[in-house]
Tab-separated table of C-alpha atoms in Angstrom:
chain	number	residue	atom	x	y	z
A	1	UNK	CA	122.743	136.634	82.070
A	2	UNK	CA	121.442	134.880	84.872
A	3	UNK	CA	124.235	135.161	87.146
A	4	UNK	CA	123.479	139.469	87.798
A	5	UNK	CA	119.584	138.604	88.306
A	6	UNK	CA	117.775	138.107	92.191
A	7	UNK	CA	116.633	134.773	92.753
A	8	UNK	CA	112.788	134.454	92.301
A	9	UNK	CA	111.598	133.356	96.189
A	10	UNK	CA	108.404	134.432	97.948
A	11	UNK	CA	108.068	136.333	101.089
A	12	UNK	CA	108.446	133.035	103.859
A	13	UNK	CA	111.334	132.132	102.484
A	14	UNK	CA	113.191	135.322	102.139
A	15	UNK	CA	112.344	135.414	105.982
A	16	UNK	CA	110.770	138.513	108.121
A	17	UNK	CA	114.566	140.348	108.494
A	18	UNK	CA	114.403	142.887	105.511
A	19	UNK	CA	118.270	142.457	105.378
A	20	UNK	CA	119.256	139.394	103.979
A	21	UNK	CA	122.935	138.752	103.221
A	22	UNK	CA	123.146	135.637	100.234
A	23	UNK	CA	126.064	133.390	98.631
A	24	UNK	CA	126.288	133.300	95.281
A	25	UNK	CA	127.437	130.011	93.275
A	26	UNK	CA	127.346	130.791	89.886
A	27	UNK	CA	126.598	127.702	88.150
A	28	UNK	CA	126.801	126.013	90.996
A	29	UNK	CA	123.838	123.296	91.278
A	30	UNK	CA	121.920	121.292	88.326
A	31	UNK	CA	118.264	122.396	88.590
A	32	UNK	CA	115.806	119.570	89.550
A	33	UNK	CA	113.356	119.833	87.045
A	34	UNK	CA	116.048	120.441	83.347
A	35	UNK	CA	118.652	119.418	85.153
A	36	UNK	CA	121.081	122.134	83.610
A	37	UNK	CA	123.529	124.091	85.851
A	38	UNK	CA	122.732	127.386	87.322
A	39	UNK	CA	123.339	130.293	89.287
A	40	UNK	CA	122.275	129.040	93.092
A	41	UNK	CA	121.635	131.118	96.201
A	42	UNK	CA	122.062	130.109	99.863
A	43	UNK	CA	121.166	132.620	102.625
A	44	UNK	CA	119.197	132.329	106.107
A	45	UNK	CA	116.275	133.534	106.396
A	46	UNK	CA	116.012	134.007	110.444
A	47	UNK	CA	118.515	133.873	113.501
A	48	UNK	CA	116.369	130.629	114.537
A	49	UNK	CA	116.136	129.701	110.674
A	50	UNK	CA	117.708	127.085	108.751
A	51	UNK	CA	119.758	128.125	105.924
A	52	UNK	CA	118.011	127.822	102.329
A	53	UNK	CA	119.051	127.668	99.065
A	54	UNK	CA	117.336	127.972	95.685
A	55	UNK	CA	116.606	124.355	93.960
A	56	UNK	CA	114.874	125.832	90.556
A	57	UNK	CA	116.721	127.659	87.683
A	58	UNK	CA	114.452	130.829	86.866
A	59	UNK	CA	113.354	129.472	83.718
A	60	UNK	CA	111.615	126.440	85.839
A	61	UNK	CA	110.527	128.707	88.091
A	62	UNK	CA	109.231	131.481	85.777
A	63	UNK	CA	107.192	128.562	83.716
A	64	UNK	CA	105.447	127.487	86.706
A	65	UNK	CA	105.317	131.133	88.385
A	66	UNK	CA	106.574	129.252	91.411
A	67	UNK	CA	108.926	130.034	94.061
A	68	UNK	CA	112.380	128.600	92.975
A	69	UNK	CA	113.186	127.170	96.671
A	70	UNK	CA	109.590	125.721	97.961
A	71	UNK	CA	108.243	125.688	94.525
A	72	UNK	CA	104.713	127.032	95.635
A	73	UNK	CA	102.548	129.606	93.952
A	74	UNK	CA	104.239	132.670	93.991
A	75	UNK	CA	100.682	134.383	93.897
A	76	UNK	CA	98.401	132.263	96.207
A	77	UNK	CA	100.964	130.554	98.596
A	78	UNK	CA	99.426	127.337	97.354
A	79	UNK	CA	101.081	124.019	95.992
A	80	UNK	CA	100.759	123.724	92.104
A	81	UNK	CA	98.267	120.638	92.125
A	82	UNK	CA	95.935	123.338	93.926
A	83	UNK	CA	96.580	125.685	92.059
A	84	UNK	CA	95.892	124.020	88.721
A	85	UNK	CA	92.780	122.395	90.308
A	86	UNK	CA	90.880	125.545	90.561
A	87	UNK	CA	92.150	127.143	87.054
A	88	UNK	CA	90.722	126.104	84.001
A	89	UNK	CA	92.101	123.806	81.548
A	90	UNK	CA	93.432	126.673	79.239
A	91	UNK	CA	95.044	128.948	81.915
A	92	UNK	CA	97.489	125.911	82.789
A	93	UNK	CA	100.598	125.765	81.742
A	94	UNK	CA	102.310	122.336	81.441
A	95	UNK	CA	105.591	121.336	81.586
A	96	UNK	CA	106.954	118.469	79.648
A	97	UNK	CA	107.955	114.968	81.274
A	98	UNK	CA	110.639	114.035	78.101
A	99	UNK	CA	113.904	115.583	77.734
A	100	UNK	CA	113.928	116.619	74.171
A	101	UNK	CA	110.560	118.742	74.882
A	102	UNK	CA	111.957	120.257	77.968
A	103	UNK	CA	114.982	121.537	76.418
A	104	UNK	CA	112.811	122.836	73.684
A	105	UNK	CA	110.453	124.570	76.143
A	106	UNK	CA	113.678	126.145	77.525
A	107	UNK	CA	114.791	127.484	74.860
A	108	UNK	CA	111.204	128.997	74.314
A	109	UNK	CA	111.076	130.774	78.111
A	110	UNK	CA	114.237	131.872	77.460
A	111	UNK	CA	113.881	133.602	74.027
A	112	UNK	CA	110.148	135.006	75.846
A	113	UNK	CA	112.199	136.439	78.580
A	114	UNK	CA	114.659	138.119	76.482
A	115	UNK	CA	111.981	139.572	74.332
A	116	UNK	CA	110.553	141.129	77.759
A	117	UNK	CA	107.127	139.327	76.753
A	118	UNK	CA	107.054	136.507	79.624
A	119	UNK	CA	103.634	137.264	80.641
A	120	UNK	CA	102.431	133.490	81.488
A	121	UNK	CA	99.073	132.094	81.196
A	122	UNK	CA	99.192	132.373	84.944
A	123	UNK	CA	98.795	136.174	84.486
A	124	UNK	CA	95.880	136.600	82.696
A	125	UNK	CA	93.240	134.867	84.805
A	126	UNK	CA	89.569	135.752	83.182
A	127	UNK	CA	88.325	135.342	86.282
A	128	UNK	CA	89.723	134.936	89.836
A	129	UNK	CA	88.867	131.610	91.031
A	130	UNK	CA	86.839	131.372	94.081
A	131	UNK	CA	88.503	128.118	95.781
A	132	UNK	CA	92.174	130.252	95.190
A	133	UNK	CA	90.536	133.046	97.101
A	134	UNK	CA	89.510	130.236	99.887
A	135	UNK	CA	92.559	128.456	99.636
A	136	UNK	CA	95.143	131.037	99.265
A	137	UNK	CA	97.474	131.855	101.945
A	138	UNK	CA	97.368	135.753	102.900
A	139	UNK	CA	100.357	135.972	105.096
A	140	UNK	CA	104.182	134.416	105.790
A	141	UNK	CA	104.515	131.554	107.117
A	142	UNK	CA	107.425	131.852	108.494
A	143	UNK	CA	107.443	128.444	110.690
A	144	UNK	CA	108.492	126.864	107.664
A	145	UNK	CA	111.771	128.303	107.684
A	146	UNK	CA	112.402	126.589	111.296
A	147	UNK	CA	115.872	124.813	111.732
A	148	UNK	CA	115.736	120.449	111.284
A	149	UNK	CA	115.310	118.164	113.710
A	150	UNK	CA	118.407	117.110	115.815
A	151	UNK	CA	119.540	113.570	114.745
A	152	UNK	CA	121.098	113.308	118.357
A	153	UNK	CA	118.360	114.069	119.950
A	154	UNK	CA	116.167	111.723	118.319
A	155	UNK	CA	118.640	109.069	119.673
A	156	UNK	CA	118.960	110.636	123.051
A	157	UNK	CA	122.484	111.411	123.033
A	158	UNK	CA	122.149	115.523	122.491
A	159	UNK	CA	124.164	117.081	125.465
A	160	UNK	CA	123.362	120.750	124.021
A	161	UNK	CA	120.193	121.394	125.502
A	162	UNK	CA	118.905	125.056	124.903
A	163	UNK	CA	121.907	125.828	122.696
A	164	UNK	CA	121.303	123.510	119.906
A	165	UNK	CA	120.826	124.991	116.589
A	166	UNK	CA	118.463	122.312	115.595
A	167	UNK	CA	114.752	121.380	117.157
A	168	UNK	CA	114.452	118.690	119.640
A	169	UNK	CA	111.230	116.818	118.551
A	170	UNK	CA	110.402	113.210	117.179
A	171	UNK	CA	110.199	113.171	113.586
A	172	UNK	CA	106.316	112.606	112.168
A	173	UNK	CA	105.209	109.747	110.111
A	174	UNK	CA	102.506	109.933	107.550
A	175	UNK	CA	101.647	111.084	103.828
A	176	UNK	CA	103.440	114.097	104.273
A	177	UNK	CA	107.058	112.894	104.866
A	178	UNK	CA	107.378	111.781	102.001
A	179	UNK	CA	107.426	114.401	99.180
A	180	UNK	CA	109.264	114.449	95.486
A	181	UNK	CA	110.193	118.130	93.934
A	182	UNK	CA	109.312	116.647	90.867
A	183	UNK	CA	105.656	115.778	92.271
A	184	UNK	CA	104.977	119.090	93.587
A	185	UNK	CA	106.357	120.835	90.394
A	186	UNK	CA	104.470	119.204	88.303
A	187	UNK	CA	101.557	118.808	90.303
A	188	UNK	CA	101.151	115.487	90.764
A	189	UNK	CA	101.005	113.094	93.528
A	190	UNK	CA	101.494	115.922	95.907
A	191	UNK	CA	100.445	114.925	99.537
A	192	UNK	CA	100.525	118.563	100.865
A	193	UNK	CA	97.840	119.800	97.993
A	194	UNK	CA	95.902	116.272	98.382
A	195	UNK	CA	95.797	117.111	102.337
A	196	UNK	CA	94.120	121.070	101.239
A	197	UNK	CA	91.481	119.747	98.868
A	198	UNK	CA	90.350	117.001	101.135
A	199	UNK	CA	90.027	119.463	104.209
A	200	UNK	CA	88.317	121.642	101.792
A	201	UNK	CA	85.646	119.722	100.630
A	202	UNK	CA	85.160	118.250	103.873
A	203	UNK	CA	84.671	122.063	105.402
A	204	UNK	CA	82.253	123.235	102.717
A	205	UNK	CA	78.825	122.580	103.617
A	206	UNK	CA	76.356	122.017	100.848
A	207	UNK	CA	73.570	124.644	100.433
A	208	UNK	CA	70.474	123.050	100.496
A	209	UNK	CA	67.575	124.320	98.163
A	210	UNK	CA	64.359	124.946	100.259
A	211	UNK	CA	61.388	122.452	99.002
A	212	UNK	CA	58.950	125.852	98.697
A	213	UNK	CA	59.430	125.733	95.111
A	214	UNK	CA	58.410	129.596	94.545
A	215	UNK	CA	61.648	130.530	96.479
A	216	UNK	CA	63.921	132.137	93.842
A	217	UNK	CA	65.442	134.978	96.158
A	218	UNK	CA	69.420	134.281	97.558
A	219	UNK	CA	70.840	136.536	99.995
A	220	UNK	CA	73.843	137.689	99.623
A	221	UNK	CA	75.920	138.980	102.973
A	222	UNK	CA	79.823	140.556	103.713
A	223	UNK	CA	79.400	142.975	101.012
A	224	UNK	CA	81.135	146.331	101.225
A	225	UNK	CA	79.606	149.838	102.214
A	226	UNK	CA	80.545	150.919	98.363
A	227	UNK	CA	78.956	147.579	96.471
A	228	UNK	CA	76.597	148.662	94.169
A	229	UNK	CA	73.553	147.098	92.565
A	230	UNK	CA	75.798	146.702	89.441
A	231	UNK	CA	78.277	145.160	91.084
A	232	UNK	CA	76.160	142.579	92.719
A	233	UNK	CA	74.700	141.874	88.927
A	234	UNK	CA	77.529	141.168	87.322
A	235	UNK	CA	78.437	138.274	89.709
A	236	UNK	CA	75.539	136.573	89.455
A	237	UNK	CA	73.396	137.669	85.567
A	238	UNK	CA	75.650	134.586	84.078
A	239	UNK	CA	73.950	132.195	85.661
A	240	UNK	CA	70.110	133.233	84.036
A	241	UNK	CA	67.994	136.349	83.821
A	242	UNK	CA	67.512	138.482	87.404
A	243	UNK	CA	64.093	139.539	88.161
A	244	UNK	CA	65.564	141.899	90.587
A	245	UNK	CA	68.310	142.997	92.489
A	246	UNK	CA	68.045	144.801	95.884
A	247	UNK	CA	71.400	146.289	98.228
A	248	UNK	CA	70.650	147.445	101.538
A	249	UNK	CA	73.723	149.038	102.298
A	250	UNK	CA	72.920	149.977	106.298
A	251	UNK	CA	73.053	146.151	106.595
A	252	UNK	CA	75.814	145.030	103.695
A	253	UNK	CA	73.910	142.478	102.282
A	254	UNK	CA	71.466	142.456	99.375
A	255	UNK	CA	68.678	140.105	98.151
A	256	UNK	CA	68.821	138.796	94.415
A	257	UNK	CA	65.714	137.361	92.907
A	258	UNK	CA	65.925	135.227	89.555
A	259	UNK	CA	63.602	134.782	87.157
A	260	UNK	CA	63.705	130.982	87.293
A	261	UNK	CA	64.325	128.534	90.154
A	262	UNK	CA	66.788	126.655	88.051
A	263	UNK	CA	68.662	129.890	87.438
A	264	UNK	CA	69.032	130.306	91.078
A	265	UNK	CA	69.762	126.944	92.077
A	266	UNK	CA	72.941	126.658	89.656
A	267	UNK	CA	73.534	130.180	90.913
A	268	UNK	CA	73.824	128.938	94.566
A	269	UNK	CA	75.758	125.639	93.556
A	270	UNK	CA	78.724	127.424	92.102
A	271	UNK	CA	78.835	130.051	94.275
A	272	UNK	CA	78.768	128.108	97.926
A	273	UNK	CA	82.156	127.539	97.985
A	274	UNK	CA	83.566	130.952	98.241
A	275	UNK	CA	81.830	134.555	96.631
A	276	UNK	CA	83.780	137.855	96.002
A	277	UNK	CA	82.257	141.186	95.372
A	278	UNK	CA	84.887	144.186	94.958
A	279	UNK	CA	87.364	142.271	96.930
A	280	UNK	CA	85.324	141.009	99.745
A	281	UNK	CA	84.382	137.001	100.652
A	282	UNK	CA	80.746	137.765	100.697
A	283	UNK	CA	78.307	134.610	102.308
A	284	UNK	CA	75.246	133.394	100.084
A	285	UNK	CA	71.962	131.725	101.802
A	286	UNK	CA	68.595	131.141	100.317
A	287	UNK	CA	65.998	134.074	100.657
A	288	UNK	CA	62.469	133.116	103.059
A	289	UNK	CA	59.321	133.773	101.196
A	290	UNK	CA	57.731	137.249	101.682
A	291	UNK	CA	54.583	136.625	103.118
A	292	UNK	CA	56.612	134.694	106.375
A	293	UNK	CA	58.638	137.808	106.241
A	294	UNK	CA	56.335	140.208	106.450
A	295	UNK	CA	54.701	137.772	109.269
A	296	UNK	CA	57.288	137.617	111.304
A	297	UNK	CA	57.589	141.710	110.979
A	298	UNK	CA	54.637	141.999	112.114
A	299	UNK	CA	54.816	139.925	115.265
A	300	UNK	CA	57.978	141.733	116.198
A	301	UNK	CA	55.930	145.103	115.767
A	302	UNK	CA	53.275	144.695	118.459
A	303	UNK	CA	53.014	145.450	122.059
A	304	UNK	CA	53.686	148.568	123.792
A	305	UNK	CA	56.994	150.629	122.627
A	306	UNK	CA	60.154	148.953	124.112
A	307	UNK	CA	58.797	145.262	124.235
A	308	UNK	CA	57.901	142.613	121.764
A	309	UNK	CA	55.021	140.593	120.536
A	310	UNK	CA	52.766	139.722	123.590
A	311	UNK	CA	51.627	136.519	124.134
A	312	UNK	CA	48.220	135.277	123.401
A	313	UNK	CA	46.485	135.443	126.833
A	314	UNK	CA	48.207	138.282	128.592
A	315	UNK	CA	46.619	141.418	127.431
A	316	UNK	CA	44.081	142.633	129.772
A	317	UNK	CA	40.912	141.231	130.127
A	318	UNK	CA	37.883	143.463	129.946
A	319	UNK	CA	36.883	142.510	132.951
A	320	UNK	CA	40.057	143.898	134.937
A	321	UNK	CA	39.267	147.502	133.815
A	322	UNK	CA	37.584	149.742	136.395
A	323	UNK	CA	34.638	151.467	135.457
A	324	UNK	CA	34.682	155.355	134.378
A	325	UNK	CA	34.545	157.817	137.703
């Protein structure tokens, strides 16, 4: 049955040319996770591509919702240590270590697949996850499907030049040359998704409570021109009881007042990382009090029409005005 099915790949590695001619070897490779035979692929992706082939069986593959060639999230673009980082515990799915469960989890995807109900736990998400949304990569990347480096070349004896199929560059050292299948299946010990969170934490800048106690307004920015007050409520009434809610749509942003200060502390702890209203990543900042507000309103309101507040001291004097004719 698997021999007549597609391959399960994402969009980088199936490359940006929408005609893509493949080999087919049925049976032809041991997958690297159950190590049982199956139908392999081998195409390339590009004219300045290296050729790929599929390392997953689509059981593997389908378990982990994972691309069967760079095993990464078929839905984010994301390794799977990421990806299981940001999910809770019960929309994970794991995957055995022994060989007696694997083969018993194997039979179970299969039997699931035949009975057209293979809906993972990767599919029914309560919530989308905020860091995924941060994290997640929107586009191909389509530099990962560039050729290897030239083995001659890194010993200086390539007389090819511009014609070599393969890049002329030194190798790099680090955490990231050395990666397992195995580690980035099951989501462990991966350097690439150690390398993401780290750069993620370090870019995410804590939102710091002001010390005016009374303060219990957050604004809310990057919403859309359709957001509705609703919509803004339902994001944030799980974290304690709103005192008010108020969109100004000729500005997209909106002002969201809880009852309690510890309500909209929590509120602004969870939510700094990454907010999403109706599909847009919307920015969150603590409210100023109203009375500084209004102050600073009414300093930008004086003067004559076309100029701001005047200085003290630069009025006229009542001295400088000439008497009546």
């Amino acid at each position: 049955q698997e021999q007549d099915e597609f391959p399960i790949l994402c969009e980088t590695c199936l490359g940006e040319n929408p005609f893509v001619r493949m080999a087919k070897i049925p049976w032809g490779q041991a997958c690297k996770i159950c190590e049982k035979p199956f139908t392999c692929y081998r195409w390339k992706p590009g004219g300045r591509a290296r050729y790929k082939k599929t390392q997953l069986c689509r059981s593997c593959a389908k378990t982990k919702n994972v691309c069967q060639t760079c095993v990464l999230d078929l839905q984010y673009g994301l390794p799977v240590q990421v990806r299981d980082t940001a999910l809770e515990q019960h929309e994970r799915e794991g995957m055995p270590v022994t060989q007696v469960n694997r083969e018993y989890l194997q039979e179970v995807a299969e039997h699931s697949l035949d009975a057209e109900d293979a809906s993972q736990s990767y599919h029914k998400f309560t919530r989308a996850s905020l860091l995924l949304q941060r994290l997640q990569r929107r586009a191909p990347y389509y530099k990962r499907n560039a050729p290897h480096i030239c083995s001659f070349f890194v010993k200086g004896t390539c007389n090819r030049g511009k014609s070599c199929p393969f890049r002329h560059e030194m190798p790099k050292t680090g955490e990231l040359a050395n990666q397992n299948i195995k580690d980035r299946y099951y989501g462990q010990n991966d350097p690439v998704a150690k390398k993401m969170m780290r750069l993620a934490k370090e870019r995410t800048t804590p939102l710091v409570p002001p010390p005016d106690k009374t303060i219990r307004t957050l604004w809310v920015g990057g919403l859309d021109s359709k957001t509705s007050e609703m919509d803004v409520r339902q994001n944030f009434m799980s974290f304690g009881e709103l005192a008010s809610v108020r969109v100004i749509g000729a500005k997209n942003c909106a002002f969201v007042t809880f009852s309690t200060r510890s309500s909209a502390e929590s509120a602004a702890t969870k939510l700094q990382t990454g907010l999403s209203i109706n599909g847009s990543r919307c920015k969150l900042a603590w409210g100023k009090k109203q009375g500084k507000r209004k102050r600073e309103e009414s300093k930008s309101s004086k003067g004559p029409p076309g100029m701001g507040a005047m200085p003290p001291g630069m009025g006229p004097s009542p001295a400088a005005v000439p008497p009546p004719p």
